[in-house]
Tab-separated table of C-alpha atoms and ligand atoms in Angstrom:
chain	number	residue	atom	x	y	z
A	76	UNK	CA	110.667	78.093	-66.259
A	77	UNK	CA	107.515	76.873	-64.538
A	78	UNK	CA	103.917	77.435	-65.514
A	79	UNK	CA	102.857	81.084	-65.596
A	80	UNK	CA	99.780	82.618	-64.015
A	81	UNK	CA	97.615	81.800	-61.027
A	82	UNK	CA	97.561	78.353	-59.468
A	83	UNK	CA	94.592	76.095	-60.205
A	84	UNK	CA	93.189	76.392	-56.689
A	85	UNK	CA	93.641	80.166	-56.486
A	86	UNK	CA	91.079	81.600	-54.081
A	87	UNK	CA	89.225	84.357	-55.932
A	88	UNK	CA	86.563	86.190	-53.998
A	89	UNK	CA	85.546	89.244	-52.034
A	90	UNK	CA	85.902	90.653	-48.543
A	91	UNK	CA	83.615	92.329	-46.019
A	92	UNK	CA	83.342	92.999	-42.297
A	93	UNK	CA	80.366	92.289	-40.046
A	94	UNK	CA	80.038	95.813	-38.665
A	95	UNK	CA	79.933	97.383	-42.133
A	96	UNK	CA	77.790	94.711	-43.763
A	97	UNK	CA	75.336	93.002	-41.455
A	98	UNK	CA	73.040	95.562	-39.858
A	99	UNK	CA	70.596	94.001	-37.400
A	100	UNK	CA	72.658	95.695	-34.693
A	101	UNK	CA	70.181	94.870	-31.953
A	102	UNK	CA	68.679	91.682	-33.358
A	103	UNK	CA	69.240	88.075	-32.367
A	104	UNK	CA	70.565	88.990	-28.929
A	105	UNK	CA	73.511	91.004	-30.274
A	106	UNK	CA	75.111	93.541	-27.954
A	107	UNK	CA	76.443	96.926	-29.023
A	108	UNK	CA	79.944	97.028	-30.423
A	109	UNK	CA	82.388	99.903	-30.780
A	110	UNK	CA	81.519	100.843	-34.413
A	111	UNK	CA	77.786	100.928	-33.590
A	112	UNK	CA	78.510	104.251	-31.858
A	113	UNK	CA	80.049	106.021	-34.843
A	114	UNK	CA	77.806	108.747	-36.247
A	115	UNK	CA	77.648	109.803	-39.867
A	116	UNK	CA	79.468	113.071	-40.538
A	117	UNK	CA	78.553	114.814	-43.774
A	118	UNK	CA	81.201	115.225	-46.465
A	119	UNK	CA	81.083	119.022	-46.161
A	120	UNK	CA	82.477	118.608	-42.666
A	121	UNK	CA	84.675	115.532	-43.040
A	122	UNK	CA	86.082	116.371	-46.486
A	123	UNK	CA	86.462	112.644	-47.016
A	124	UNK	CA	88.808	112.108	-44.067
A	125	UNK	CA	88.415	109.602	-41.278
A	126	UNK	CA	85.624	110.251	-38.738
A	127	UNK	CA	85.477	107.067	-36.734
A	128	UNK	CA	86.765	108.011	-33.280
A	129	UNK	CA	84.201	108.476	-30.496
A	130	UNK	CA	85.018	110.015	-27.114
A	131	UNK	CA	83.843	108.530	-23.829
A	132	UNK	CA	81.513	111.481	-23.089
A	133	UNK	CA	80.004	111.349	-26.554
A	134	UNK	CA	79.449	107.649	-26.160
A	135	UNK	CA	77.692	108.107	-22.817
A	136	UNK	CA	75.416	110.777	-24.280
A	137	UNK	CA	74.541	108.524	-27.199
A	138	UNK	CA	73.616	105.688	-24.882
A	139	UNK	CA	71.056	107.972	-23.234
A	140	UNK	CA	69.629	109.239	-26.526
A	141	UNK	CA	66.693	107.772	-28.414
A	142	UNK	CA	68.336	105.466	-31.007
A	143	UNK	CA	65.896	106.792	-33.634
A	144	UNK	CA	67.548	110.203	-33.402
A	145	UNK	CA	71.035	108.810	-34.162
A	146	UNK	CA	72.393	108.248	-37.643
A	147	UNK	CA	74.942	105.506	-36.971
A	148	UNK	CA	75.235	103.780	-40.372
A	149	UNK	CA	77.141	100.744	-39.132
A	150	UNK	CA	74.056	99.773	-37.137
A	151	UNK	CA	72.299	99.352	-40.468
A	152	UNK	CA	75.143	98.064	-42.639
A	153	UNK	CA	73.487	96.914	-45.848
A	154	UNK	CA	71.237	94.494	-43.999
A	155	UNK	CA	73.134	91.340	-44.923
A	156	UNK	CA	71.469	89.990	-41.773
A	157	UNK	CA	68.267	89.620	-43.785
A	158	UNK	CA	69.747	89.467	-47.311
A	159	UNK	CA	72.566	86.944	-46.868
A	160	UNK	CA	70.964	84.257	-49.032
A	161	UNK	CA	70.460	86.659	-51.920
A	162	UNK	CA	73.952	88.119	-51.517
A	163	UNK	CA	75.705	84.775	-51.357
A	164	UNK	CA	73.808	83.680	-54.457
A	165	UNK	CA	75.203	86.718	-56.253
A	166	UNK	CA	78.734	85.926	-55.025
A	167	UNK	CA	78.264	82.408	-56.369
A	168	UNK	CA	77.096	83.797	-59.697
A	169	UNK	CA	80.382	85.711	-59.934
A	170	UNK	CA	82.153	82.403	-59.298
A	171	UNK	CA	83.581	83.195	-55.838
A	172	UNK	CA	85.772	80.479	-54.396
A	173	UNK	CA	86.165	82.333	-51.099
A	174	UNK	CA	84.238	84.906	-49.102
A	175	UNK	CA	86.014	86.904	-46.427
A	176	UNK	CA	83.720	87.987	-43.607
A	177	UNK	CA	84.036	88.623	-39.906
A	178	UNK	CA	82.130	87.293	-36.963
A	179	UNK	CA	80.827	90.086	-34.776
A	180	UNK	CA	82.102	89.280	-31.289
A	181	UNK	CA	79.072	91.070	-29.787
A	182	UNK	CA	76.726	88.667	-31.590
A	183	UNK	CA	78.406	85.734	-29.854
A	184	UNK	CA	79.182	87.345	-26.491
A	185	UNK	CA	76.939	90.430	-26.374
A	186	UNK	CA	78.936	92.053	-23.561
A	187	UNK	CA	82.264	90.422	-24.322
A	188	UNK	CA	82.594	89.178	-20.740
A	189	UNK	CA	79.461	86.992	-20.587
A	190	UNK	CA	79.666	83.501	-19.122
A	191	UNK	CA	77.737	81.805	-21.919
A	192	UNK	CA	77.605	82.516	-25.655
A	193	UNK	CA	74.463	83.704	-27.385
A	194	UNK	CA	72.991	80.735	-29.254
A	195	UNK	CA	71.053	82.913	-31.692
A	196	UNK	CA	74.267	84.634	-32.753
A	197	UNK	CA	76.080	81.339	-33.223
A	198	UNK	CA	73.161	80.031	-35.255
A	199	UNK	CA	73.224	83.059	-37.562
A	200	UNK	CA	76.802	82.298	-38.632
A	201	UNK	CA	75.967	78.594	-38.949
A	202	UNK	CA	73.310	79.595	-41.455
A	203	UNK	CA	75.710	81.857	-43.351
A	204	UNK	CA	78.400	79.153	-43.533
A	205	UNK	CA	75.829	76.580	-44.660
A	206	UNK	CA	74.662	78.904	-47.395
A	207	UNK	CA	78.267	79.409	-48.563
A	208	UNK	CA	78.801	75.652	-48.523
A	209	UNK	CA	75.803	75.226	-50.847
A	210	UNK	CA	77.859	77.007	-53.518
A	211	UNK	CA	81.255	75.599	-52.521
A	212	UNK	CA	82.434	78.980	-51.347
A	213	UNK	CA	85.124	78.729	-48.697
A	214	UNK	CA	84.668	81.159	-45.794
A	215	UNK	CA	87.717	83.147	-44.683
A	216	UNK	CA	86.811	84.433	-41.247
A	217	UNK	CA	88.224	87.367	-39.324
A	218	UNK	CA	87.570	87.069	-35.601
A	219	UNK	CA	87.897	90.775	-34.888
A	220	UNK	CA	87.365	93.330	-37.609
A	221	UNK	CA	87.067	96.327	-35.276
A	222	UNK	CA	83.933	94.938	-33.538
A	223	UNK	CA	85.084	94.956	-29.896
A	224	UNK	CA	81.929	94.759	-27.727
A	225	UNK	CA	81.092	98.226	-26.388
A	226	UNK	CA	80.816	96.964	-22.838
A	227	UNK	CA	84.503	96.047	-22.932
A	228	UNK	CA	85.383	99.562	-24.047
A	229	UNK	CA	83.354	101.147	-21.258
A	230	UNK	CA	84.164	98.731	-18.445
A	231	UNK	CA	87.815	97.881	-19.174
A	232	UNK	CA	88.913	100.619	-21.583
A	233	UNK	CA	89.177	97.999	-24.279
A	234	UNK	CA	92.421	96.340	-25.228
A	235	UNK	CA	94.442	98.489	-22.843
A	236	UNK	CA	93.308	95.933	-20.223
A	237	UNK	CA	95.021	92.543	-20.116
A	238	UNK	CA	91.751	90.831	-19.179
A	239	UNK	CA	90.597	91.107	-22.785
A	240	UNK	CA	93.174	88.503	-23.761
A	241	UNK	CA	91.256	85.831	-21.855
A	242	UNK	CA	87.868	87.023	-23.093
A	243	UNK	CA	89.005	87.043	-26.705
A	244	UNK	CA	90.569	83.595	-26.395
A	245	UNK	CA	87.312	82.276	-24.971
A	246	UNK	CA	85.351	83.866	-27.830
A	247	UNK	CA	87.803	82.428	-30.375
A	248	UNK	CA	87.552	78.969	-28.812
A	249	UNK	CA	83.757	79.128	-28.943
A	250	UNK	CA	83.921	79.916	-32.661
A	251	UNK	CA	86.521	77.244	-33.401
A	252	UNK	CA	84.533	74.550	-31.591
A	253	UNK	CA	81.276	75.517	-33.232
A	254	UNK	CA	82.571	76.000	-36.772
A	255	UNK	CA	85.460	73.526	-36.848
A	256	UNK	CA	83.939	71.621	-39.761
A	257	UNK	CA	82.708	74.681	-41.650
A	258	UNK	CA	85.638	77.097	-41.621
A	259	UNK	CA	89.262	76.353	-42.428
A	260	UNK	CA	90.826	79.800	-42.998
A	261	UNK	CA	90.979	82.241	-40.097
A	262	UNK	CA	92.418	85.627	-39.327
A	263	UNK	CA	92.566	86.760	-35.730
A	264	UNK	CA	92.703	90.576	-36.044
A	265	UNK	CA	91.945	92.768	-39.025
A	266	UNK	CA	94.729	95.268	-39.751
A	267	UNK	CA	96.349	94.732	-36.379
A	268	UNK	CA	98.684	97.652	-37.147
A	269	UNK	CA	95.788	100.122	-37.054
A	270	UNK	CA	96.186	100.310	-33.281
A	271	UNK	CA	98.933	102.853	-33.991
A	272	UNK	CA	96.436	105.261	-35.531
A	273	UNK	CA	92.929	104.315	-34.445
A	274	UNK	CA	92.781	103.247	-30.831
A	275	UNK	CA	89.003	103.527	-30.474
A	276	UNK	CA	88.313	101.530	-33.618
A	277	UNK	CA	91.056	98.942	-33.337
A	278	UNK	CA	91.171	98.682	-29.578
A	279	UNK	CA	87.935	99.974	-28.068
A	280	UNK	CA	90.101	102.450	-26.153
A	281	UNK	CA	89.012	105.895	-24.974
A	282	UNK	CA	92.458	107.454	-24.923
A	283	UNK	CA	91.315	110.264	-22.618
A	284	UNK	CA	90.510	107.622	-19.970
A	285	UNK	CA	93.951	106.051	-19.986
A	286	UNK	CA	96.237	106.759	-17.024
A	287	UNK	CA	99.315	105.958	-19.094
A	288	UNK	CA	100.951	107.940	-21.874
A	289	UNK	CA	99.428	107.532	-25.319
A	290	UNK	CA	102.339	105.474	-26.620
A	291	UNK	CA	102.435	103.282	-23.520
A	292	UNK	CA	98.699	102.603	-23.946
A	293	UNK	CA	99.070	101.821	-27.636
A	294	UNK	CA	101.976	99.401	-27.317
A	295	UNK	CA	100.512	97.705	-24.261
A	296	UNK	CA	97.200	97.180	-26.058
A	297	UNK	CA	99.077	95.853	-29.059
A	298	UNK	CA	100.974	93.418	-26.891
A	299	UNK	CA	97.633	92.187	-25.557
A	300	UNK	CA	96.378	91.667	-29.106
A	301	UNK	CA	99.545	89.839	-30.152
A	302	UNK	CA	99.258	87.483	-27.186
A	303	UNK	CA	95.509	87.025	-27.740
A	304	UNK	CA	96.126	86.234	-31.393
A	305	UNK	CA	98.810	83.662	-30.541
A	306	UNK	CA	96.657	82.057	-27.837
A	307	UNK	CA	93.734	81.843	-30.255
A	308	UNK	CA	95.997	80.100	-32.777
A	309	UNK	CA	97.118	77.695	-30.056
A	310	UNK	CA	93.500	76.843	-29.161
A	311	UNK	CA	92.489	76.598	-32.809
A	312	UNK	CA	95.231	74.135	-33.687
A	313	UNK	CA	94.151	71.892	-30.798
A	314	UNK	CA	90.567	71.900	-32.057
A	315	UNK	CA	91.354	71.346	-35.720
A	316	UNK	CA	94.958	70.841	-36.837
A	317	UNK	CA	93.890	71.622	-40.423
A	318	UNK	CA	92.979	75.213	-39.594
A	319	UNK	CA	95.103	77.803	-41.408
A	320	UNK	CA	95.755	81.109	-39.693
A	321	UNK	CA	96.741	84.326	-41.393
A	322	UNK	CA	98.138	87.627	-40.225
A	323	UNK	CA	96.344	90.706	-41.546
A	324	UNK	CA	97.936	94.141	-41.886
A	325	UNK	CA	96.911	97.337	-43.584
A	326	UNK	CA	99.976	97.975	-45.726
A	327	UNK	CA	100.467	101.506	-46.874
A	328	UNK	CA	103.895	101.354	-48.464
A	329	UNK	CA	106.390	104.243	-48.414
A	330	UNK	CA	108.682	105.338	-51.229
A	331	UNK	CA	111.524	107.764	-50.524
A	332	UNK	CA	110.633	111.234	-51.826
A	333	UNK	CA	114.105	111.588	-53.364
A	334	UNK	CA	117.347	109.669	-53.750
A	335	UNK	CA	118.879	111.560	-50.834
A	336	UNK	CA	120.112	108.677	-48.639
A	337	UNK	CA	118.376	110.262	-45.654
A	338	UNK	CA	115.041	110.099	-47.457
A	339	UNK	CA	115.735	106.477	-48.386
A	340	UNK	CA	116.517	105.692	-44.772
A	341	UNK	CA	113.352	107.458	-43.596
A	342	UNK	CA	111.268	105.390	-46.019
A	343	UNK	CA	112.982	102.217	-44.883
A	344	UNK	CA	112.176	103.047	-41.269
A	345	UNK	CA	108.567	103.764	-42.212
A	346	UNK	CA	108.196	100.408	-43.953
A	347	UNK	CA	109.800	98.650	-41.039
A	348	UNK	CA	106.713	99.557	-39.031
A	349	UNK	CA	104.809	97.003	-41.094
A	350	UNK	CA	107.545	94.457	-40.737
A	351	UNK	CA	107.361	94.914	-36.952
A	352	UNK	CA	103.852	93.430	-36.988
A	353	UNK	CA	104.810	90.582	-39.285
A	354	UNK	CA	107.946	89.881	-37.240
A	355	UNK	CA	105.822	89.313	-34.158
A	356	UNK	CA	103.202	87.247	-35.959
A	357	UNK	CA	105.472	85.231	-38.279
A	358	UNK	CA	108.676	84.899	-36.287
A	359	UNK	CA	107.143	85.249	-32.843
A	360	UNK	CA	109.517	87.970	-31.716
A	361	UNK	CA	109.683	91.707	-31.209
A	362	UNK	CA	112.214	93.220	-33.642
A	363	UNK	CA	115.023	95.436	-32.338
A	364	UNK	CA	113.648	98.476	-34.181
A	365	UNK	CA	110.405	98.341	-32.221
A	366	UNK	CA	112.173	97.722	-28.926
A	367	UNK	CA	114.491	100.645	-29.604
A	368	UNK	CA	111.560	102.928	-30.401
A	369	UNK	CA	109.764	101.896	-27.233
A	370	UNK	CA	112.826	102.470	-25.108
A	371	UNK	CA	113.392	105.900	-26.606
A	372	UNK	CA	109.796	106.830	-25.839
A	373	UNK	CA	109.740	105.430	-22.308
A	374	UNK	CA	107.340	102.664	-23.215
A	375	UNK	CA	107.742	99.786	-20.814
A	376	UNK	CA	105.757	96.718	-21.896
A	377	UNK	CA	104.186	94.765	-19.070
A	378	UNK	CA	104.499	91.092	-19.942
A	379	UNK	CA	103.389	88.029	-18.054
A	380	UNK	CA	105.612	84.998	-17.651
A	381	UNK	CA	105.416	82.890	-20.763
A	382	UNK	CA	104.193	85.660	-23.097
A	383	UNK	CA	107.281	85.467	-25.293
A	384	UNK	CA	106.976	81.688	-25.552
A	385	UNK	CA	103.317	82.016	-26.499
A	386	UNK	CA	104.279	84.379	-29.324
A	387	UNK	CA	107.152	82.156	-30.431
A	388	UNK	CA	105.133	78.931	-30.464
A	389	UNK	CA	102.025	80.128	-32.254
A	390	UNK	CA	102.928	81.886	-35.448
A	391	UNK	CA	100.774	82.265	-38.556
A	392	UNK	CA	100.588	80.019	-41.633
A	393	UNK	CA	100.197	82.776	-44.193
A	394	UNK	CA	100.540	86.529	-44.464
A	395	UNK	CA	97.727	88.690	-45.648
A	396	UNK	CA	97.331	92.396	-46.106
A	397	UNK	CA	94.970	95.028	-47.347
A	398	UNK	CA	96.356	97.207	-50.088
A	399	UNK	CA	94.891	100.515	-51.229
A	400	UNK	CA	97.717	102.979	-51.705
A	401	UNK	CA	101.305	104.058	-51.342
A	402	UNK	CA	102.844	107.405	-50.495
A	403	UNK	CA	106.219	109.078	-50.226
A	404	UNK	CA	108.107	110.053	-47.128
A	405	UNK	CA	111.450	111.542	-46.188
A	406	UNK	CA	113.087	114.085	-43.950
A	407	UNK	CA	110.402	116.796	-43.541
A	408	UNK	CA	111.065	120.046	-45.457
A	409	UNK	CA	109.041	123.250	-45.715
A	410	UNK	CA	107.973	122.791	-49.318
A	411	UNK	CA	106.806	119.174	-48.850
A	412	UNK	CA	103.436	118.381	-50.427
A	413	UNK	CA	101.690	116.627	-47.562
A	414	UNK	CA	98.821	114.173	-48.194
A	415	UNK	CA	95.481	115.060	-46.606
A	416	UNK	CA	95.361	113.393	-43.216
A	417	UNK	CA	93.364	110.202	-42.765
A	418	UNK	CA	93.918	110.064	-39.072
A	419	UNK	CA	94.295	112.501	-36.249
A	420	UNK	CA	97.535	114.474	-36.478
A	421	UNK	CA	100.423	112.886	-34.559
A	422	UNK	CA	103.927	114.347	-34.239
A	423	UNK	CA	106.116	112.979	-37.012
A	424	UNK	CA	108.469	110.254	-35.825
A	425	UNK	CA	109.656	106.775	-36.874
A	426	UNK	CA	106.240	105.260	-36.152
A	427	UNK	CA	104.250	108.162	-37.582
A	428	UNK	CA	106.100	109.092	-40.776
A	429	UNK	CA	105.194	112.181	-42.745
A	430	UNK	CA	102.999	111.177	-45.717
A	431	UNK	CA	103.822	113.019	-48.907
A	432	UNK	CA	102.175	113.221	-52.304
A	433	UNK	CA	103.710	111.169	-55.094
A	434	UNK	CA	103.535	113.241	-58.281
A	435	UNK	CA	103.562	110.120	-60.442
A	436	UNK	CA	100.235	108.900	-59.086
A	437	UNK	CA	96.594	109.827	-59.484
A	438	UNK	CA	94.657	110.785	-56.315
A	439	UNK	CA	90.984	109.936	-55.623
A	440	UNK	CA	88.640	112.346	-53.920
A	441	UNK	CA	89.141	110.326	-50.729
A	442	UNK	CA	92.855	111.174	-50.755
A	443	UNK	CA	94.016	107.770	-51.936
A	444	UNK	CA	96.901	107.653	-54.415
A	445	UNK	CA	96.352	104.757	-56.791
A	446	UNK	CA	99.390	102.594	-57.411
A	447	UNK	CA	98.981	99.144	-58.991
A	448	UNK	CA	102.745	98.604	-59.260
A	449	UNK	CA	102.995	99.201	-55.512
A	450	UNK	CA	100.907	96.059	-55.010
A	451	UNK	CA	103.573	94.000	-56.771
A	452	UNK	CA	106.278	95.708	-54.718
A	453	UNK	CA	104.475	94.826	-51.481
A	454	UNK	CA	103.700	91.232	-52.432
A	455	UNK	CA	107.314	90.622	-53.434
A	456	UNK	CA	108.697	92.226	-50.324
A	457	UNK	CA	106.422	90.343	-47.911
A	458	UNK	CA	107.336	87.084	-49.645
A	459	UNK	CA	111.064	87.835	-49.694
A	460	UNK	CA	111.075	88.660	-46.000
A	461	UNK	CA	108.936	85.833	-44.626
A	462	UNK	CA	108.627	83.126	-47.287
A	463	UNK	CA	105.039	82.396	-46.261
A	464	UNK	CA	102.163	82.204	-48.733
A	465	UNK	CA	100.634	85.615	-49.346
A	466	UNK	CA	96.922	86.417	-49.452
A	467	UNK	CA	95.617	89.780	-50.644
A	468	UNK	CA	92.730	90.093	-48.241
A	469	UNK	CA	91.567	93.572	-49.323
A	470	UNK	CA	92.026	95.700	-52.397
A	471	UNK	CA	89.548	98.048	-53.999
A	472	UNK	CA	88.566	101.562	-54.956
A	473	UNK	CA	86.014	103.744	-53.207
A	474	UNK	CA	84.004	105.680	-55.793
A	475	UNK	CA	80.604	107.246	-56.365
A	476	UNK	CA	78.357	105.098	-58.565
A	477	UNK	CA	75.155	106.068	-60.318
A	478	UNK	CA	72.171	103.770	-60.602
A	479	UNK	CA	70.864	104.568	-64.089
A	480	UNK	CA	67.192	104.524	-65.090
A	481	UNK	CA	67.594	101.087	-66.656
A	482	UNK	CA	68.934	99.676	-63.341
A	483	UNK	CA	72.482	99.540	-64.735
A	484	UNK	CA	75.615	100.855	-63.074
A	485	UNK	CA	78.495	101.689	-65.386
A	486	UNK	CA	81.736	101.646	-63.385
A	487	UNK	CA	84.649	101.537	-65.863
A	488	UNK	CA	86.902	103.191	-63.234
A	489	UNK	CA	86.452	100.150	-61.001
A	490	UNK	CA	87.187	97.734	-63.829
A	491	UNK	CA	90.336	99.743	-64.659
A	492	UNK	CA	91.381	99.656	-61.025
A	493	UNK	CA	90.983	95.907	-60.675
A	494	UNK	CA	92.480	95.141	-64.048
A	495	UNK	CA	95.642	97.096	-63.289
A	496	UNK	CA	96.013	95.666	-59.780
A	497	UNK	CA	95.288	92.059	-60.718
A	498	UNK	CA	97.816	92.364	-63.560
A	499	UNK	CA	100.458	93.406	-61.048
A	500	UNK	CA	99.477	90.609	-58.685
A	501	UNK	CA	99.929	88.216	-61.591
A	502	UNK	CA	103.372	89.664	-62.245
A	503	UNK	CA	104.243	88.968	-58.610
A	504	UNK	CA	103.062	85.379	-59.080
A	505	UNK	CA	105.292	85.136	-62.114
A	506	UNK	CA	108.108	86.659	-60.043
A	507	UNK	CA	107.813	83.483	-57.987
A	508	UNK	CA	105.589	84.456	-55.079
A	509	UNK	CA	103.165	81.906	-53.714
A	510	UNK	CA	99.956	83.972	-53.762
A	511	UNK	CA	97.039	81.961	-52.333
A	512	UNK	CA	94.133	84.195	-53.061
A	513	UNK	CA	92.612	87.587	-53.573
A	514	UNK	CA	89.500	89.049	-51.946
A	515	UNK	CA	88.467	92.397	-53.392
A	516	UNK	CA	87.309	94.851	-50.756
A	517	UNK	CA	83.634	95.390	-50.297
A	518	UNK	CA	82.584	92.952	-53.026
A	519	UNK	CA	79.124	94.306	-52.299
A	520	UNK	CA	78.635	97.977	-51.350
A	521	UNK	CA	78.918	98.373	-47.595
A	522	UNK	CA	79.261	101.224	-45.105
A	523	UNK	CA	82.713	102.812	-45.198
A	524	UNK	CA	84.872	102.014	-42.181
A	525	UNK	CA	86.587	105.388	-42.127
A	526	UNK	CA	83.843	107.810	-43.068
A	527	UNK	CA	80.640	105.784	-42.434
A	528	UNK	CA	79.432	106.809	-45.876
A	529	UNK	CA	77.417	104.735	-48.331
A	530	UNK	CA	78.295	107.061	-51.193
A	531	UNK	CA	81.884	105.775	-51.108
A	532	UNK	CA	81.198	102.479	-52.819
A	533	UNK	CA	83.547	99.560	-53.410
A	534	UNK	CA	81.293	96.733	-54.573
A	535	UNK	CA	80.564	94.761	-57.709
A	536	UNK	CA	77.003	94.757	-56.390
A	537	UNK	CA	75.223	98.059	-55.867
A	538	UNK	CA	73.009	98.410	-52.800
A	539	UNK	CA	70.271	101.017	-53.048
A	540	UNK	CA	70.850	102.810	-49.733
A	541	UNK	CA	72.123	106.285	-48.923
A	542	UNK	CA	74.055	107.860	-46.064
A	543	UNK	CA	70.856	108.310	-44.059
A	544	UNK	CA	69.514	104.800	-44.471
A	545	UNK	CA	67.002	105.772	-47.163
A	546	UNK	CA	66.539	103.401	-50.084
A	547	UNK	CA	65.074	100.044	-51.007
A	548	UNK	CA	68.213	98.062	-50.123
A	549	UNK	CA	67.692	96.238	-53.413
A	550	UNK	CA	70.804	94.773	-55.019
A	551	UNK	CA	71.923	95.540	-58.605
A	552	UNK	CA	74.801	94.132	-60.638
A	553	UNK	CA	77.339	96.718	-61.765
A	554	UNK	CA	79.290	96.358	-65.028
A	555	UNK	CA	82.257	95.288	-62.898
A	556	UNK	CA	80.195	92.313	-61.669
A	557	UNK	CA	80.254	90.780	-65.138
A	558	UNK	CA	83.905	91.699	-65.603
A	559	UNK	CA	85.042	90.053	-62.335
A	560	UNK	CA	82.996	86.949	-63.204
A	561	UNK	CA	85.026	86.679	-66.399
A	562	UNK	CA	88.292	87.089	-64.521
A	563	UNK	CA	87.415	84.320	-62.098
A	564	UNK	CA	86.157	82.003	-64.837
A	565	UNK	CA	89.430	82.410	-66.731
A	566	UNK	CA	91.532	82.154	-63.536
A	567	UNK	CA	92.910	85.631	-64.178
A	568	UNK	CA	93.807	85.046	-67.804
A	569	UNK	CA	91.250	87.275	-69.539
A	570	UNK	CA	92.499	90.548	-68.151
A	571	UNK	CA	92.538	92.616	-71.335
B	658	BG6	C1	90.440	98.735	-44.522
B	658	BG6	C2	89.480	98.129	-43.550
B	658	BG6	O1	91.320	99.520	-43.850
B	658	BG6	O2	89.952	99.632	-45.458
B	658	BG6	C3	88.048	98.062	-44.035
B	658	BG6	O3	89.903	96.856	-43.134
B	658	BG6	C4	87.705	99.340	-44.758
B	658	BG6	O4	87.208	97.817	-42.946
B	658	BG6	C5	88.627	99.510	-45.949
B	658	BG6	O5	86.374	99.435	-45.162
B	658	BG6	C6	88.346	100.726	-46.791
B	658	BG6	O6	88.306	101.870	-46.011
B	658	BG6	P1	87.051	102.827	-46.023
B	658	BG6	O7	87.300	103.785	-44.924
B	658	BG6	O8	87.052	103.457	-47.355
B	658	BG6	O9	85.859	101.989	-45.787
């Protein structure tokens, strides 16, 4: 029996994304990006479900409107653009070894297809990386966390157009050359599997503008992202052979709703959707299940000569995923208890399984079923299938927090959440999995990706801002801040 618990160099930290964190949407030469166009929708209307898709017409109208009349929270983020020194100091106080962040493509190439990069944008990230270095915090950088430049959505219909592959590779190369001595860990695309559900967010695609069928558009855009990711890895390895590249998926694991073999098979098919993405990024090949699905649905991928070799030759070094929840699935029946929908309704099929309530689990008001054991199940399964080191790049709970009169925030629910999940991650480590690190989601409160709310908070650090941008934007330490500090200091030993 080997040593138990987390490895000495375990990367503890937190995760964010530029579009939800930075603000300064029109500062430093930055262009508009896709999430800058998402308006806040009040909870009475959204009921906590996803509100992040924008239509082409809506987008055009917004471009004509006075920006002061629009409440687009991701334009504000939590103003990390001006607070990064203070925020990084707080991360350091918690003992972070790693900070996951993304570079906003539109800060580097404001229109996505510009000839030259924007020096002011490049300099901003230089400053952020230097600040992290001051505290020995390793950056883990996502190149595209939903921030496709808006111009690319309007002019090319986003990732449905092959030309984005070249533009993205150029952007990636610019970042690698500039930051080759400051960043070692990279992820190309955040939750690359989200293209199946959120084409505007993940792909900058206005589906109503596509001449092809919805599925054809989705799979073609995905192919473009797979090739772009592989080409970026190829460029990166030439620039610095020590770079480490990770895949990043949003894993939402499925349990069978009963022991009826048909339900088990349905759940297996649903989980294979995740494995499809890993198969392409880890093994460099399209799995039969995906090819079969495409054929059945008349999807005909347009590939260029050499695409398959590019995928095969440029696979990832580690697998990462975000983990928030699990659900049940099976052969649909009338009395099924269906989960509230996150995404637009799609007909149920192998790639869009029915999502059913699991009676064993507690549900949050944002329709998330909490399942710490599911984290262990996922970590073990990803390891068993691919044998690559695993990184938990997102995990957290969205909840309402109250800033008390004495400037304290008591968030025992968050501590419970992290305790139970980290315990399960530790079990997976003891099961034999090589887990590299863990970055809790939204280590500081940021704007929600799905609902653009501020009231759905994930952080250890409270930011005094509301859904309308009111507030001081002052930072306050929550109880969980002190708790996580203890966890990091003890390398995950002091969990109880
Ligand atoms: C992940 C995304 O899917 O979930 C993040 O990568 C996002 O960007 C997180 O913020 C939580 O979702 P939400 O909608 O609660 O912000």
